[in-house]
Amino acid sequence: MGVCPHRCGKCLLCQTTTWRAFMFVLIFSTTAGQIRYSIPEEMKKGSLIGNVAQDLGLDLRRLRSGRARIVSGETSQYTELNADKGILVVKERIDREELCGDVTPCSLSFEIILENPIELHRVTVEILDINDHAPTFKHKAINLEISESATVGSHFDLESAYDPDAGINGLQNYVLSPGDNFVLKQHSGVDGNRFAVMVLQKPLDREFNPHLSLKLIAVDGGAPQRSGTVSIDITVLDVNDNPPVFNQSIYKATVVENSPIGTYIATVNASDADRGSNSLVSYSFSNLNGKSNEKFDIDSSSGKITVVGHIDFEKDRKYEIRVIAKDQGGLSEATKVVVEVIDQNDNAPVINIMSFSSIISEDVSPGTVIAVFNVKDTDSESNGQVKCSIDSNLPFKIQSSLTDYYNLLSDVTFDRETQPEYNITITATDLGSPLLSTKTTLHLRISDVNDNPPIFTKLNYSSFIEENNTPGVSIFSISARDSDWNQNARISYFLEDAEVSGSPVSSYVSINSETGVIHAVRSFDYEQVKQLVFIVKAQDGGSPPLSSNVTVKIMIRDQNDNPPQVLYPVQTGGSMVAEMVPRSADVGYLVTKVVAVDVDSGQNAWLSYKLQKATDRALFEVGLQNGEIRTIRQVTDKDAVKQRLTVTVEDNGQPSRSATVIVNVAVADSFPEVLSEFTDFTHDKEYNDNLTFYLVLALAVVSFLFITCLVVIISVKIYRWRQSRILYHSSLPVIPYYPPRYSDTLGTGTLQHVYNYEVCRTTDSRKSDCKFGRAGSQNVLIMDPSSTGTMQRIQKVLDTNDNPPAINIMSASSSIAEDVKPGTVVTMINVQDPDSDENGKVHCVLDDPLHFKITSTSNNFFTLVTDSELDRERSSDYNITVTCSDEGVPSLSSSVTLTLKISDVNDNAPVFERSSYQAYIVENNTPGLSIFTVKARDADWNQNARVSYILEDSSVNGVPVSSYVSVSADSGVIHAVRSFDYEQIKDFQFCIKAQDGGSPPLSSNVTVKIMIQDQNDNPPQILYPVLTSGSLVAEMVPRSADVGYLVTKVVAVDVDSGQNAWLSYKLQKATDRALFEVGLQNGEIRTIRQATDKDAVKQRLTVIVEDNGQPSRSATVIVNVAVADSFPEVLSEFTDFTHDKEYNDNLTFYLVLALAVVSFLFITCLVVIISVKIYRWRQSRILYHSNLPVIPYYPPRYSDTLGTGTLQHVYNYEVCRTTDSRKSDCKFGRASSQNVLIMDASSTGTMQRIQSDKNILDEPDSPAEVS
C-alpha cells in the first residue's frame, strides 16, 4: 500500500490489489480534531480504515488511559477502535446502498471520546461504491403494441433499468438486439437517471411480421461489468399515428411529510388527436425505484397522483416521478413530476448519554465534568435547532463543547451532609412549531469525604466512683457524633497515653472502643489516687481519620477501709517501753500522748480515743479527741508500780475501724525501782524460758549426733580390722540443727524511733510575729519659724520633647509552647519618657502583628501577648519588633527586637505511608523471619517525632496475635514468631499502632494483612481402599470381565491447595502388569485385556498416588484383586496369602519365644527351690565338713553353749570371704540389734539364731546365717 502524505486538505490515494478498489483517506489537520477517511463498501470485518492515533497526534498510552471509544447516535456500529494499536477497523459489513440509498456521497460520522480529561474528535468515513449490483428491470418482459403505420422515427419509451450502485458503477448504457427495425436512443434526466427510447428506423409490416421479439440489455460501467436483460414483445397494430401529448413537459408539486394516505399530489393530463379507442389514454409510472414505488400511486384513467406510503422528510427530501401516457394504439409520451417534501417538526430531540459519573466525591472542585451527552434532532432548519437546560435551582450548569455535544458541570462545592444526592433532569427543546422536547433524568449521588471530625456531646466529662470497686465495673460512658456517613462516621474511642502517679492511665481505666463505656481496670484506692484526669480520643474510620479529644475527670470517693495507725507509743516485740509517773504527780498529770493517724479522709479520718482496759481504771483517763493520758487522782503508795493501759483508737467511718495500743506505765520516783519491778515481766520471762529450752534441746541433739558419729566410725574401723560379720549398722540420719538467727534489735534509748515535728503558721501570723516598716517616699518641706517675711520665687521651666522613650524589658519568655492559648503573656515591658505632658505620653505598636499584639496594662507598662494560635510546624521562631513612640512634636521613638522560639507540642500523630499493608509469607518459615516493614512519619520535632511501633492486642483463632508476629518498636520490621501452617491458617489481620514519644503520646493505627502461601508439605491421604492390619480386603474380578472392566477406584485427597493438591495415580508394581491399568487422573483400576484361566487368582497391585508439588509427595496403597468366578475359590486361594502368612509367622515366633522364656524361668525356679531344700536338709553352712578333732575355739561375741548331746565338743569353723563374696557365696538378711548364737546342748550340730524384733541399726546389706 502506498501513502502520499499531504497537509493541504487534499485526499490521500491508497491502492490495494486485495480490495481491487480505491481507498481514499482524507485527513483534516484542524484544531477541531476532525479526520476523514474514504473506504470502499463490502470490506471484510477487521479491515484497516486508518491510524487514528497517528492522524490525531495522540499517544497510544493516552488512548488506553483515556478509555478511548466510539460514540454514535446510530443503532449499528460499523467501525471499531483498537485502542491498543490506535487504528480504526471495520466492525460489520458496510453496504453503501443499504446505508445511504441514492444519496451521494455516502458517509458515516461519529465521534471518538477520551476521558481524564474528556476529549472529542469527529471522524467521517466516506463509503465508496463498488460494482456489486447488476442493473435490473422491474418486469421480466415489455409488451408493446405498435401500429404498422408508425412512421420511421417514431419513439417508443421503454422501461428503465434500476441499478442501486452509484457513479461509474451505476447504469451507463442500453443495448438493443437485434436492431433491424428499431434503433435505441439513450437519454439522461436531470437527476442523472438514464432511460432508453426505441426509435423506429424501418417501417413495420404486420402481414410480414406481426410479432417482434427484442432484448433490451442494461449495462453498467463497473469492473467487472454487470448487465441486466428484459424481453421486448412487440405486437404490430393497425394505424394509430398520433401519440398522447402532455400539456406540461414537467410537473411540480409539494407534499407535507407525514401526510396521510390518499393525500392528493398532482394531476397529469395528456391528449391524443386520434379518435375512438385510439384516443383513450392511460397513465402509469416508469422508472420508479423501490422507495418511490412505495410512496405514490397514479390513477390510470384520470392521471391523479396520490400518497400511498409514509412520507419522511428526513429520509427523502424530493421525489422525481416519470409518468407515461399511452393511448390504445400503443403510442405513448412521457413527462416528469417533481415532488418536493416540506419538513414538519415531527422529531423530538434525542439525548444520548456518552459518559456519566453516577457517584462523585463531595470535595470535587466547581467545573468538574459530571456527564457528557449528545443531542440530535433529525428535523431541518429551526426544527432541528436544539437548546438544553436544567432546573435553575440545581448547582449545575450545561456547557456546549462540540456540535451537538454538551458537558454537565458542577457549579458549586458540594456538601454531602447537606444534600446527599441529586436528581438532574436535562431538557432538550427544539425551536420548531410546535416545540418538541425530550427529558432525561440523571441520578447523582455524592460520596462522602471524611471532612467532619467526631464531636463529643459535652465539652468535658466528670464522674465519681467509690474506692475498692470491683475491677471491670462500668463507671460511665461518653458519646460523640460524626456527621459523615458509613465508615467515615464510625467512631472508635481510645485512651490517650498518659501517666497517673507514674503508671499508664490504661492500667487504671479502659474504654470500649465501640460504645465509649469507661471501665475500671483495677480496684481504686483513695489513699493512693484521689482523682484521675485523662484524655479520650474519638476517632472516625475515614482515611485519613479525623479525631477530637475530650478531658475526662474521675474522682475517687473515700471509703472507711483503713484502720487508724498508732504512731506513738511504738509497739516492739523485743523490748518494752514504759512511761514513768512520779508518785508526787498531781491530778491531771500528763503521762503520755497516744498519737494516731488515719489515711482515710473526711469523717472517716476523725479519731476518738478510749481507755479499753487498765490495771487501775480509777487512776488514768484518756482524752477523747487528743489521746492524752492523764491522772485523774493523786498517786498513792498503794498503787502498783506496773500499770498496763489498753487504749482503743476508733475512727468515725461507717462501719468504724479501730486500733489498739498497750501503754506500760511505771509509777515510781526512781529509775532503779522501775528496773527491779520490770525485770520479771511476764512477756520477757516467757520469752527467756522458751529460748533456754530450745538451746538445751539443740545442744543435746547435736551432742548425741556427734557421739553417735564417733561410735559409728570406730565400729566400722573395728569391723573392717577384724573382718567380722556386721553386728549392726547405724543408718539413722544425722539431723543438723541450726539455731535460728536473731538480730540484736535492742536500743539504747527510751524512744526507738526518730520523731519529726512540723511548725504551722497561720496566714496572718506575720501581723503579730513580724513588724513591717513603711518606706519613706514623702517630701517634707520644713519651714524655719525664725524667717521674717522672706518669700521665695518659683520659676516654671517649659519642657521640650528631647528624650525618646526608654524601653525596659521587665519579663520575657524566650520560648513558648505552640499550644498556648491566645492572650498568653510573652513579654512585659516598661517604657519611661522623662518628658512631661504630651511629650511623656507613650504608645507601643508591633511592626508585624501577625500572631501577636501589645496591650497596655497600667501606666507605662505594656504586655506582649499572643493573638492567635501558633504552629511550630509552620514557623518555629519569630523576631518581634516593638516600637514605642511618644506624642510630642516631633515624635520620638525607640525600638527593641525580641526573639521568640516556639517549642514543639505533640500535636501531630504519626501518619503511615500507606492506608493498609498486605504481605505474603510462605508456610513452614523459620521463626524470627523478617516479613516486611511498616513506616510512619511524624511532623513534630525531636522526641515528639520519635515513632515507636506497637502490636495492638487482638486474637487470631483464639490465640493472641503476638504469638504469630512481632514488630520491632524502632524500625517497624515485622517478624514471624512461629512457623506458619497454611492448612491451619490461611491469612490473618492485625493492627499496628505507631505512637510518638510525646507526652501524652499520639498514635495512629494501620491494618496489616498477612497471607500464608501454601507449600507442598502434606503427602496425599488415601481414603479407599482402607488398609487394615487384621483383615484382608480383596476386589473380585470375574474371568468373564470385558476389557475396561472397572475393578475398583483408589480415592485419595491432599490437604494442600492449588497444584500441590493435584493428584495423579500410577501403577507401581503388579502381579501381572499386562492385566490392569490405573487411570492417571481418576485412580480407576480397569482391565486392559480379557482375563484368562491362566491368570493367577491372587493379584497384588501397588498403586502410588503422587501430588503435583515441587518437590512432589506421594503415598502408596496395596490393592488385593481376586480373579475368580466364585467366592469359595477366592477363600481357598487367599487363606495362605503372603500378608497373612507373614503375620502368622511373626505371631508363631513370638509365641515360641514367650513359651521358652516362661519354661526356662519355671525350671530355674524349681532347681533353685530343690537346691535350697537339699542345702537346708544337709545342714551345711560352710564349704566342707571335717571329722578331725578340733580344739574348741570361741570366737569373740559368741557365748559358750555346750550341751549334753552326742557331740562332746563344740565345733567352730572359720569362713574366709573375699570382699565381694557375699554376692555369690552368701545371702544377706536384715541385721537385728542383738546377734547371739545360742547352741542347744541336746542338739546334734544344729545351730539356732535368735533375732530381736527391735532393730537399732538397719542396713540392707547385713549378712545373715542360714540354718
GROMACS .gro file of N, CA and C in nm, residues 757-838:
model
  246
  757TYR      N    1   0.873   1.687  11.382
  757TYR     CA    2   0.767   1.780  11.419
  757TYR      C    3   0.763   1.892  11.318
  758GLU      N    4   0.641   1.937  11.283
  758GLU     CA    5   0.621   2.047  11.190
  758GLU      C    6   0.568   2.168  11.267
  759VAL      N    7   0.611   2.285  11.226
  759VAL     CA    8   0.560   2.409  11.284
  759VAL      C    9   0.471   2.474  11.181
  760CYS      N   10   0.345   2.497  11.212
  760CYS     CA   11   0.249   2.555  11.118
  760CYS      C   12   0.218   2.696  11.162
  761ARG      N   13   0.213   2.786  11.064
  761ARG     CA   14   0.179   2.926  11.090
  761ARG      C   15   0.050   2.960  11.019
  762THR      N   16  -0.025   3.053  11.075
  762THR     CA   17  -0.148   3.097  11.012
  762THR      C   18  -0.118   3.196  10.902
  763THR      N   19  -0.221   3.224  10.820
  763THR     CA   20  -0.198   3.316  10.707
  763THR      C   21  -0.173   3.460  10.752
  764ASP      N   22  -0.218   3.492  10.872
  764ASP     CA   23  -0.197   3.631  10.919
  764ASP      C   24  -0.098   3.638  11.034
  765SER      N   25  -0.014   3.536  11.044
  765SER     CA   26   0.079   3.533  11.157
  765SER      C   27   0.181   3.645  11.148
  766ARG      N   28   0.209   3.692  11.024
  766ARG     CA   29   0.309   3.797  11.011
  766ARG      C   30   0.261   3.930  11.073
  767LYS      N   31   0.129   3.940  11.095
  767LYS     CA   32   0.079   4.063  11.155
  767LYS      C   33   0.119   4.074  11.300
  768SER      N   34   0.142   3.958  11.361
  768SER     CA   35   0.176   3.962  11.503
  768SER      C   36   0.322   3.924  11.526
  769ASP      N   37   0.374   3.832  11.437
  769ASP     CA   38   0.509   3.783  11.459
  769ASP      C   39   0.615   3.871  11.396
  770CYS      N   40   0.579   3.948  11.298
  770CYS     CA   41   0.676   4.033  11.228
  770CYS      C   42   0.623   4.175  11.223
  771LYS      N   43   0.714   4.265  11.218
  771LYS     CA   44   0.678   4.405  11.201
  771LYS      C   45   0.736   4.456  11.072
  772PHE      N   46   0.657   4.540  11.004
  772PHE     CA   47   0.700   4.592  10.873
  772PHE      C   48   0.701   4.743  10.881
  773GLY      N   49   0.806   4.799  10.830
  773GLY     CA   50   0.815   4.944  10.825
  773GLY      C   51   0.767   4.998  10.694
  774ARG      N   52   0.734   5.117  10.686
  774ARG     CA   53   0.687   5.180  10.564
  774ARG      C   54   0.800   5.258  10.503
  775ALA      N   55   0.809   5.250  10.373
  775ALA     CA   56   0.917   5.321  10.305
  775ALA      C   57   0.893   5.470  10.308
  776GLY      N   58   0.999   5.539  10.321
  776GLY     CA   59   0.988   5.684  10.322
  776GLY      C   60   0.988   5.739  10.183
  777SER      N   61   0.871   5.777  10.133
  777SER     CA   62   0.862   5.826   9.996
  777SER      C   63   0.789   5.961   9.991
  778GLN      N   64   0.803   6.039  10.099
  778GLN     CA   65   0.736   6.168  10.106
  778GLN      C   66   0.841   6.278  10.114
  779ASN      N   67   0.812   6.384  10.049
  779ASN     CA   68   0.896   6.504  10.058
  779ASN      C   69   0.837   6.599  10.164
  780VAL      N   70   0.913   6.632  10.262
  780VAL     CA   71   0.865   6.717  10.373
  780VAL      C   72   0.932   6.854  10.361
  781LEU      N   73   0.854   6.951  10.355
  781LEU     CA   74   0.905   7.089  10.349
  781LEU      C   75   0.910   7.145  10.489
  782ILE      N   76   1.027   7.177  10.535
  782ILE     CA   77   1.045   7.227  10.672
  782ILE      C   78   1.057   7.379  10.664
  783MET      N   79   0.970   7.443  10.731
  783MET     CA   80   0.970   7.590  10.735
  783MET      C   81   1.044   7.638  10.860
  784ASP      N   82   1.129   7.739  10.837
  784ASP     CA   83   1.203   7.796  10.951
  784ASP      C   84   1.114   7.897  11.022
  785PRO      N   85   1.082   7.870  11.147
  785PRO     CA   86   0.992   7.964  11.217
  785PRO      C   87   1.055   8.100  11.244
  786SER      N   88   1.187   8.105  11.230
  786SER     CA   89   1.251   8.234  11.260
  786SER      C   90   1.261   8.326  11.141
  787SER      N   91   1.209   8.275  11.019
  787SER     CA   92   1.216   8.361  10.900
  787SER      C   93   1.122   8.479  10.917
  788THR      N   94   1.168   8.593  10.866
  788THR     CA   95   1.090   8.716  10.885
  788THR      C   96   1.053   8.770  10.750
  789GLY      N   97   0.940   8.727  10.692
  789GLY     CA   98   0.886   8.785  10.569
  789GLY      C   99   0.964   8.750  10.446
  790THR      N  100   1.045   8.644  10.451
  790THR     CA  101   1.121   8.606  10.331
  790THR      C  102   1.030   8.527  10.237
  791MET      N  103   1.031   8.563  10.106
  791MET     CA  104   0.943   8.497  10.009
  791MET      C  105   1.028   8.441   9.897
  792GLN      N  106   0.998   8.317   9.865
  792GLN     CA  107   1.072   8.251   9.758
  792GLN      C  108   0.995   8.265   9.627
  793ARG      N  109   1.067   8.281   9.515
  793ARG     CA  110   1.006   8.291   9.381
  793ARG      C  111   1.034   8.163   9.304
  794ILE      N  112   0.927   8.102   9.259
  794ILE     CA  113   0.937   7.977   9.184
  794ILE      C  114   0.916   8.007   9.037
  795GLN      N  115   1.011   7.969   8.951
  795GLN     CA  116   1.003   7.992   8.806
  795GLN      C  117   0.982   7.859   8.734
  796LYS      N  118   0.880   7.850   8.649
  796LYS     CA  119   0.841   7.726   8.578
  796LYS      C  120   0.919   7.715   8.448
  797VAL      N  121   0.981   7.596   8.424
  797VAL     CA  122   1.059   7.569   8.302
  797VAL      C  123   0.974   7.486   8.207
  798LEU      N  124   0.953   7.531   8.083
  798LEU     CA  125   0.874   7.458   7.983
  798LEU      C  126   0.954   7.344   7.924
  799ASP      N  127   0.887   7.232   7.908
  799ASP     CA  128   0.951   7.110   7.858
  799ASP      C  129   0.949   7.107   7.706
  800THR      N  130   1.054   7.053   7.645
  800THR     CA  131   1.058   7.022   7.500
  800THR      C  132   1.081   6.871   7.486
  801ASN      N  133   1.032   6.818   7.376
  801ASN     CA  134   1.041   6.672   7.353
  801ASN      C  135   1.182   6.637   7.307
  802ASP      N  136   1.271   6.625   7.403
  802ASP     CA  137   1.410   6.597   7.371
  802ASP      C  138   1.456   6.461   7.422
  803ASN      N  139   1.367   6.381   7.474
  803ASN     CA  140   1.403   6.249   7.525
  803ASN      C  141   1.315   6.143   7.457
  804PRO      N  142   1.375   6.048   7.385
  804PRO     CA  143   1.296   5.938   7.328
  804PRO      C  144   1.255   5.839   7.439
  805PRO      N  145   1.152   5.763   7.420
  805PRO     CA  146   1.111   5.665   7.522
  805PRO      C  147   1.221   5.563   7.544
  806ALA      N  148   1.238   5.525   7.669
  806ALA     CA  149   1.336   5.420   7.707
  806ALA      C  150   1.259   5.292   7.737
  807ILE      N  151   1.295   5.185   7.665
  807ILE     CA  152   1.225   5.057   7.679
  807ILE      C  153   1.304   4.967   7.772
  808ASN      N  154   1.237   4.918   7.877
  808ASN     CA  155   1.299   4.827   7.973
  808ASN      C  156   1.221   4.696   7.971
  809ILE      N  157   1.294   4.585   7.947
  809ILE     CA  158   1.232   4.452   7.946
  809ILE      C  159   1.219   4.405   8.089
  810MET      N  160   1.095   4.400   8.136
  810MET     CA  161   1.073   4.358   8.274
  810MET      C  162   1.071   4.205   8.286
  811SER      N  163   1.008   4.142   8.192
  811SER     CA  164   0.999   3.996   8.195
  811SER      C  165   0.981   3.949   8.051
  812ALA      N  166   1.057   3.846   8.012
  812ALA     CA  167   1.049   3.798   7.873
  812ALA      C  168   1.063   3.646   7.872
  813SER      N  169   0.982   3.583   7.789
  813SER     CA  170   0.991   3.438   7.766
  813SER      C  171   1.058   3.416   7.633
  814SER      N  172   1.173   3.352   7.638
  814SER     CA  173   1.245   3.327   7.512
  814SER      C  174   1.184   3.213   7.433
  815SER      N  175   1.103   3.133   7.499
  815SER     CA  176   1.043   3.019   7.430
  815SER      C  177   0.905   2.994   7.490
  816ILE      N  178   0.808   2.968   7.402
  816ILE     CA  179   0.674   2.933   7.447
  816ILE      C  180   0.628   2.812   7.367
  817ALA      N  181   0.534   2.740   7.425
  817ALA     CA  182   0.482   2.622   7.358
  817ALA      C  183   0.384   2.663   7.248
  818GLU      N  184   0.377   2.581   7.146
  818GLU     CA  185   0.290   2.615   7.033
  818GLU      C  186   0.143   2.601   7.066
  819ASP      N  187   0.108   2.537   7.177
  819ASP     CA  188  -0.032   2.519   7.207
  819ASP      C  189  -0.085   2.619   7.309
  820VAL      N  190  -0.010   2.727   7.334
  820VAL     CA  191  -0.060   2.828   7.427
  820VAL      C  192  -0.183   2.894   7.369
  821LYS      N  193  -0.274   2.935   7.457
  821LYS     CA  194  -0.397   2.997   7.412
  821LYS      C  195  -0.373   3.142   7.373
  822PRO      N  196  -0.456   3.193   7.284
  822PRO     CA  197  -0.445   3.337   7.252
  822PRO      C  198  -0.466   3.419   7.379
  823GLY      N  199  -0.381   3.521   7.392
  823GLY     CA  200  -0.386   3.604   7.512
  823GLY      C  201  -0.279   3.570   7.612
  824THR      N  202  -0.195   3.470   7.581
  824THR     CA  203  -0.086   3.434   7.672
  824THR      C  204   0.021   3.543   7.671
  825VAL      N  205   0.065   3.582   7.791
  825VAL     CA  206   0.166   3.688   7.802
  825VAL      C  207   0.302   3.632   7.765
  826VAL      N  208   0.367   3.698   7.670
  826VAL     CA  209   0.500   3.656   7.627
  826VAL      C  210   0.607   3.743   7.694
  827THR      N  211   0.587   3.872   7.690
  827THR     CA  212   0.687   3.967   7.744
  827THR      C  213   0.615   4.083   7.810
  828MET      N  214   0.673   4.135   7.921
  828MET     CA  215   0.623   4.256   7.985
  828MET      C  216   0.733   4.361   7.979
  829ILE      N  217   0.699   4.477   7.930
  829ILE     CA  218   0.799   4.584   7.915
  829ILE      C  219   0.749   4.709   7.987
  830ASN      N  220   0.844   4.788   8.028
  830ASN     CA  221   0.817   4.918   8.089
  830ASN      C  222   0.882   5.025   8.003
  831VAL      N  223   0.805   5.129   7.972
  831VAL     CA  224   0.854   5.237   7.886
  831VAL      C  225   0.852   5.366   7.967
  832GLN      N  226   0.967   5.431   7.977
  832GLN     CA  227   0.981   5.556   8.052
  832GLN      C  228   1.022   5.667   7.958
  833ASP      N  229   0.953   5.782   7.974
  833ASP     CA  230   0.991   5.902   7.898
  833ASP      C  231   0.998   6.016   7.997
  834PRO      N  232   1.118   6.071   8.023
  834PRO     CA  233   1.132   6.176   8.127
  834PRO      C  234   1.064   6.308   8.090
  835ASP      N  235   1.019   6.320   7.967
  835ASP     CA  236   0.948   6.442   7.929
  835ASP      C  237   0.814   6.446   8.000
  836SER      N  238   0.750   6.563   7.995
  836SER     CA  239   0.623   6.580   8.065
  836SER      C  240   0.510   6.603   7.967
  837ASP      N  241   0.392   6.599   8.022
  837ASP     CA  242   0.269   6.622   7.946
  837ASP      C  243   0.264   6.533   7.824
  838GLU      N  244   0.229   6.591   7.708
  838GLU     CA  245   0.216   6.511   7.587
  838GLU      C  246   0.348   6.451   7.545
   0.00000   0.00000   0.00000
